[in-house]
PDB file of C-alpha atoms in Angstrom:
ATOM      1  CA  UNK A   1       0.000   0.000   0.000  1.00 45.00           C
ATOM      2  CA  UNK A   2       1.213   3.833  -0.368  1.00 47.00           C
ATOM      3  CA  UNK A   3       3.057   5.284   2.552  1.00 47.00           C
ATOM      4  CA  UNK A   4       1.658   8.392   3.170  1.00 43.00           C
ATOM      5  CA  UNK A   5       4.100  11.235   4.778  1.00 44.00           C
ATOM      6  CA  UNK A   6       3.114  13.661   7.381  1.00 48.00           C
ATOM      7  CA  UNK A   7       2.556  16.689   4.534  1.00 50.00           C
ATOM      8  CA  UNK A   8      -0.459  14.537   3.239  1.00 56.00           C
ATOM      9  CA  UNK A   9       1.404  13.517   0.069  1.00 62.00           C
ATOM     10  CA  UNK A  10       1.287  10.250  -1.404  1.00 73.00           C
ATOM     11  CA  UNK A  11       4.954   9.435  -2.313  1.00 81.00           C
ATOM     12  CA  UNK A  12       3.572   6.431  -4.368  1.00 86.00           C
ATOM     13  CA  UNK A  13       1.758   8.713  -6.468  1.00 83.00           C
ATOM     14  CA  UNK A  14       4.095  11.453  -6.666  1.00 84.00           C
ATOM     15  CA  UNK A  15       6.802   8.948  -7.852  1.00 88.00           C
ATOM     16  CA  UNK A  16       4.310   7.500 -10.741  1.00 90.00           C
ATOM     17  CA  UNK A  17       3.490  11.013 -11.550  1.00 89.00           C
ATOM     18  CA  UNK A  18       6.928  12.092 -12.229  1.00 90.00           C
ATOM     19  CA  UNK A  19       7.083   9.238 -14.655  1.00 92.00           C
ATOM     20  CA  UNK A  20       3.668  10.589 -16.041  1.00 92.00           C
ATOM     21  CA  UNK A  21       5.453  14.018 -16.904  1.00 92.00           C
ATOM     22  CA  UNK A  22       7.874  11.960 -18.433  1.00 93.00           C
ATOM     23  CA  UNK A  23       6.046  10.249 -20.699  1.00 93.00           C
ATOM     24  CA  UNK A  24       3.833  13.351 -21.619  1.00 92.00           C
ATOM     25  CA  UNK A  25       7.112  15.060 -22.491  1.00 93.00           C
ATOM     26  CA  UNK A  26       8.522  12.136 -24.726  1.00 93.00           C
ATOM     27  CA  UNK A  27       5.173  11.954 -26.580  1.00 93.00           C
ATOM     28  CA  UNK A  28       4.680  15.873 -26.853  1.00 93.00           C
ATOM     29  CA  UNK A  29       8.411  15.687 -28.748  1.00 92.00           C
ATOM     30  CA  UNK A  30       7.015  12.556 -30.702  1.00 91.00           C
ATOM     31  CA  UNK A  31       4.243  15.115 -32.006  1.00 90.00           C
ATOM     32  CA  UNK A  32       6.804  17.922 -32.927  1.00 90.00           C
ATOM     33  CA  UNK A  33       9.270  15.228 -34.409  1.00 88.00           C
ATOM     34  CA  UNK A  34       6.503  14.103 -36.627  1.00 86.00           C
ATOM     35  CA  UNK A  35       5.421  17.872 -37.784  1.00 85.00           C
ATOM     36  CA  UNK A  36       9.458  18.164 -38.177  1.00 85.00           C
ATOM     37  CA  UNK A  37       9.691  15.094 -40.661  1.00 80.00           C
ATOM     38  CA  UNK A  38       6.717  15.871 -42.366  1.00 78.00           C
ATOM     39  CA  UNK A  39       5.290  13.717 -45.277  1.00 67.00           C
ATOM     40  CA  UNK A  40       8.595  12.048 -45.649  1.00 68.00           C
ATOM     41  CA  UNK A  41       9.810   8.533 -47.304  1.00 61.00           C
ATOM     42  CA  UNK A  42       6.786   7.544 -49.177  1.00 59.00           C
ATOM     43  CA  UNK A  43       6.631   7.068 -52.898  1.00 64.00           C
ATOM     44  CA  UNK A  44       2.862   8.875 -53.455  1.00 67.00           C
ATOM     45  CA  UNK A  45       1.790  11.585 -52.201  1.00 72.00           C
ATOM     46  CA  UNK A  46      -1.748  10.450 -51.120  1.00 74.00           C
ATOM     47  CA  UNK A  47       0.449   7.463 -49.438  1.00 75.00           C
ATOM     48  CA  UNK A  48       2.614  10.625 -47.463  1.00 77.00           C
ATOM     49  CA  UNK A  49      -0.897  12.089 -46.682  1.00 83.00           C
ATOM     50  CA  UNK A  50      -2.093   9.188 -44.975  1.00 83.00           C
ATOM     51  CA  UNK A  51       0.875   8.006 -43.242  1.00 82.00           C
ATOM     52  CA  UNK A  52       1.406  11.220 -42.211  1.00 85.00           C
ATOM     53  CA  UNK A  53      -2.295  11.993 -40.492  1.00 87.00           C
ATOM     54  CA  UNK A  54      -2.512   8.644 -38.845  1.00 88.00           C
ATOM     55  CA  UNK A  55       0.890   9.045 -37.678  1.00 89.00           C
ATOM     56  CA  UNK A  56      -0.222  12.488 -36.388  1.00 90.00           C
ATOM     57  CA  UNK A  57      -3.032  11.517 -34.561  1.00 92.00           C
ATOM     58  CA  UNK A  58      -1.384   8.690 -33.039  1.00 93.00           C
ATOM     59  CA  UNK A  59       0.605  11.229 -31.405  1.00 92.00           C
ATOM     60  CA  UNK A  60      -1.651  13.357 -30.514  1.00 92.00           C
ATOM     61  CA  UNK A  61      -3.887  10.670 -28.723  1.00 94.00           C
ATOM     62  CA  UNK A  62      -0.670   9.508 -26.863  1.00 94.00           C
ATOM     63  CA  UNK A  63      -0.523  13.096 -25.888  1.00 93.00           C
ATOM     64  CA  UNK A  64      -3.903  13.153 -24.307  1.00 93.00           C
ATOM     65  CA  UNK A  65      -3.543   9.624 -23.192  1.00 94.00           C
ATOM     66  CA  UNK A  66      -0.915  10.499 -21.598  1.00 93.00           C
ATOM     67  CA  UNK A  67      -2.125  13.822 -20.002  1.00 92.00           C
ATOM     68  CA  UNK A  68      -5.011  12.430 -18.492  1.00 91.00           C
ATOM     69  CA  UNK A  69      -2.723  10.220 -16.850  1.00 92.00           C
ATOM     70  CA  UNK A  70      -0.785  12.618 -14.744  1.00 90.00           C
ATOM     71  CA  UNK A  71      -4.174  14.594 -14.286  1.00 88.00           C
ATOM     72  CA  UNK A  72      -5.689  11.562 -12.564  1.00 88.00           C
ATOM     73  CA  UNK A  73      -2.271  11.121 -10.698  1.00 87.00           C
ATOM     74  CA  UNK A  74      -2.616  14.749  -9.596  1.00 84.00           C
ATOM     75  CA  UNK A  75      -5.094  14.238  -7.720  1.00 82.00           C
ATOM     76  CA  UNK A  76      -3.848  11.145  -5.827  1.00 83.00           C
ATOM     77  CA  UNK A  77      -0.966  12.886  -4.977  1.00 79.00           C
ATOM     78  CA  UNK A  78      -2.525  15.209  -2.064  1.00 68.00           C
ATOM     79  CA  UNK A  79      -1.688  18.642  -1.449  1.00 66.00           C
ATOM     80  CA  UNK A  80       0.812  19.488   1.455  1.00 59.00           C
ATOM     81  CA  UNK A  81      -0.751  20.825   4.435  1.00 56.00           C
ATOM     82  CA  UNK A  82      -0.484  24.790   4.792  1.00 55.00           C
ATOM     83  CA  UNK A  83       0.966  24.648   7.960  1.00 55.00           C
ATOM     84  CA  UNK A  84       4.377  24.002   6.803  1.00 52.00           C
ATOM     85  CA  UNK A  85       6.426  26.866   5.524  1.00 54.00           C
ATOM     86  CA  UNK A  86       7.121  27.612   1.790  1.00 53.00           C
ATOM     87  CA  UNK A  87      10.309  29.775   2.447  1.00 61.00           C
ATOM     88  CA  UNK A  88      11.425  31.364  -0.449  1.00 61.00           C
ATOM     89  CA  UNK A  89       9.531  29.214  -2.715  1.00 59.00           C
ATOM     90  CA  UNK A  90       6.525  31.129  -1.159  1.00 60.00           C
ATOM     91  CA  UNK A  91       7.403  34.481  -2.410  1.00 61.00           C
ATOM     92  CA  UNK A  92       6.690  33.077  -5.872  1.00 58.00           C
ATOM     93  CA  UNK A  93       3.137  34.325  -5.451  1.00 60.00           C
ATOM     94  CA  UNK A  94       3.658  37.435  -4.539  1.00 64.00           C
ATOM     95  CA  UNK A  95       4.901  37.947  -7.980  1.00 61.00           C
ATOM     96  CA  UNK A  96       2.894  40.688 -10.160  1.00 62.00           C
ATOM     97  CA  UNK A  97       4.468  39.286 -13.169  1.00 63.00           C
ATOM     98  CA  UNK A  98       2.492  35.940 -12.957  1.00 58.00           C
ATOM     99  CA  UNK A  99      -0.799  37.642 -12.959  1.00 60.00           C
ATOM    100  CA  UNK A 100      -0.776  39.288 -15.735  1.00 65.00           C
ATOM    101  CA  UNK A 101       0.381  36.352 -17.474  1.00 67.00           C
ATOM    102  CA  UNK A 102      -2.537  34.246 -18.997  1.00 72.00           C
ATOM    103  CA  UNK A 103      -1.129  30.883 -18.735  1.00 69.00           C
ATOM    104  CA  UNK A 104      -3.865  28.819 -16.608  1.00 69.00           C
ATOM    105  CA  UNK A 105      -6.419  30.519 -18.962  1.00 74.00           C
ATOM    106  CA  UNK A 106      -4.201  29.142 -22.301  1.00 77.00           C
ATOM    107  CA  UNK A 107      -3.660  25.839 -21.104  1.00 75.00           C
ATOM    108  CA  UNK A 108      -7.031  25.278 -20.046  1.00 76.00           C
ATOM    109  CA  UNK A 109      -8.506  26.454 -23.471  1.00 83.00           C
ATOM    110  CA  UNK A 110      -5.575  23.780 -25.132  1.00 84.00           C
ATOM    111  CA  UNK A 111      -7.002  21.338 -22.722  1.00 82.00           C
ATOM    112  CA  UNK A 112     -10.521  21.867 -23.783  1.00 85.00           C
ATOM    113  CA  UNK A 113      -9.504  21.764 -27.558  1.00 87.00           C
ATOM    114  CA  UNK A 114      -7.332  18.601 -27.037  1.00 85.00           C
ATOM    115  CA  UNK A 115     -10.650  16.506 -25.780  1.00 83.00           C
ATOM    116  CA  UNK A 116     -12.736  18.417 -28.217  1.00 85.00           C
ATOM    117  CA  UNK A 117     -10.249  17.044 -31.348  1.00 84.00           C
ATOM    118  CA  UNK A 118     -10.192  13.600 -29.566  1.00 82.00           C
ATOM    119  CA  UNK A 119     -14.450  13.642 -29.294  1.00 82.00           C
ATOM    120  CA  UNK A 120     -14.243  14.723 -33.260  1.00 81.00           C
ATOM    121  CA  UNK A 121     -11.653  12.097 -33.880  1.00 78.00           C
ATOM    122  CA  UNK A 122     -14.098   9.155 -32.293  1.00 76.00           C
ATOM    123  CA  UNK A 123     -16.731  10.255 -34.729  1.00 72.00           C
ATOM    124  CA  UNK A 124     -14.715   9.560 -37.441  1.00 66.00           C
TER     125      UNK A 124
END
């Protein structure tokens, strides 16, 4: 079973979450190796076409495989309890800098377009 620490973390999940980043990082470069190669090596082009899109969504639904993954293993990991200090690390969000920068918002919206492409992708 997973030893949880004090802090209310589950170091069983946090471990297997690590390797979830991991993996969503090696299959995020799989997608931008593929859009690097291109419609390479084939003799047709309708061949490159469709070696190229199938390869491209196999990617891309490793991606959100993948990201799903380490969402789920987010939330098994806990959060640590707020009554140990942040020390430095803390100060972070006292930064002005990070509001003003809309990156929750943009990755939410990718996150919303990645299952709506994977919902299109089943109806096909």
């Amino acid at each position: 079973m997973a030893e949880v620490i004090s802090v209310g973390v589950n170091l069983e999940a946090f471990a297997q979450a690590i390797s979830a980043i991991q993996a969503l990082r090696s299959s995020v470069s799989r997608v931008f190796d593929c859009l690097k190669d291109g419609m390479r090596n084939k003799e047709t082009l309708e061949g490159r076409e469709k070696a190229f899109i199938a390869h491209f969504q196999d990617n891309l639904h490793s991606v959100n495989r993948d990201l799903n993954e380490l969402e789920r293993l987010s939330n098994l990991v806990g959060k640590p309890s707020e009554n140990h200090p942040l020390h430095n690390s803390g100060l972070l969000s006292l930064d002005p800098v990070q509001d003003k920068t809309p990156l929750y918002s943009q990755l939410l919206q990718a996150y919303k377009w990645s299952n709506k492409q994977e919902e299109e992708m089943i109806k096909y």
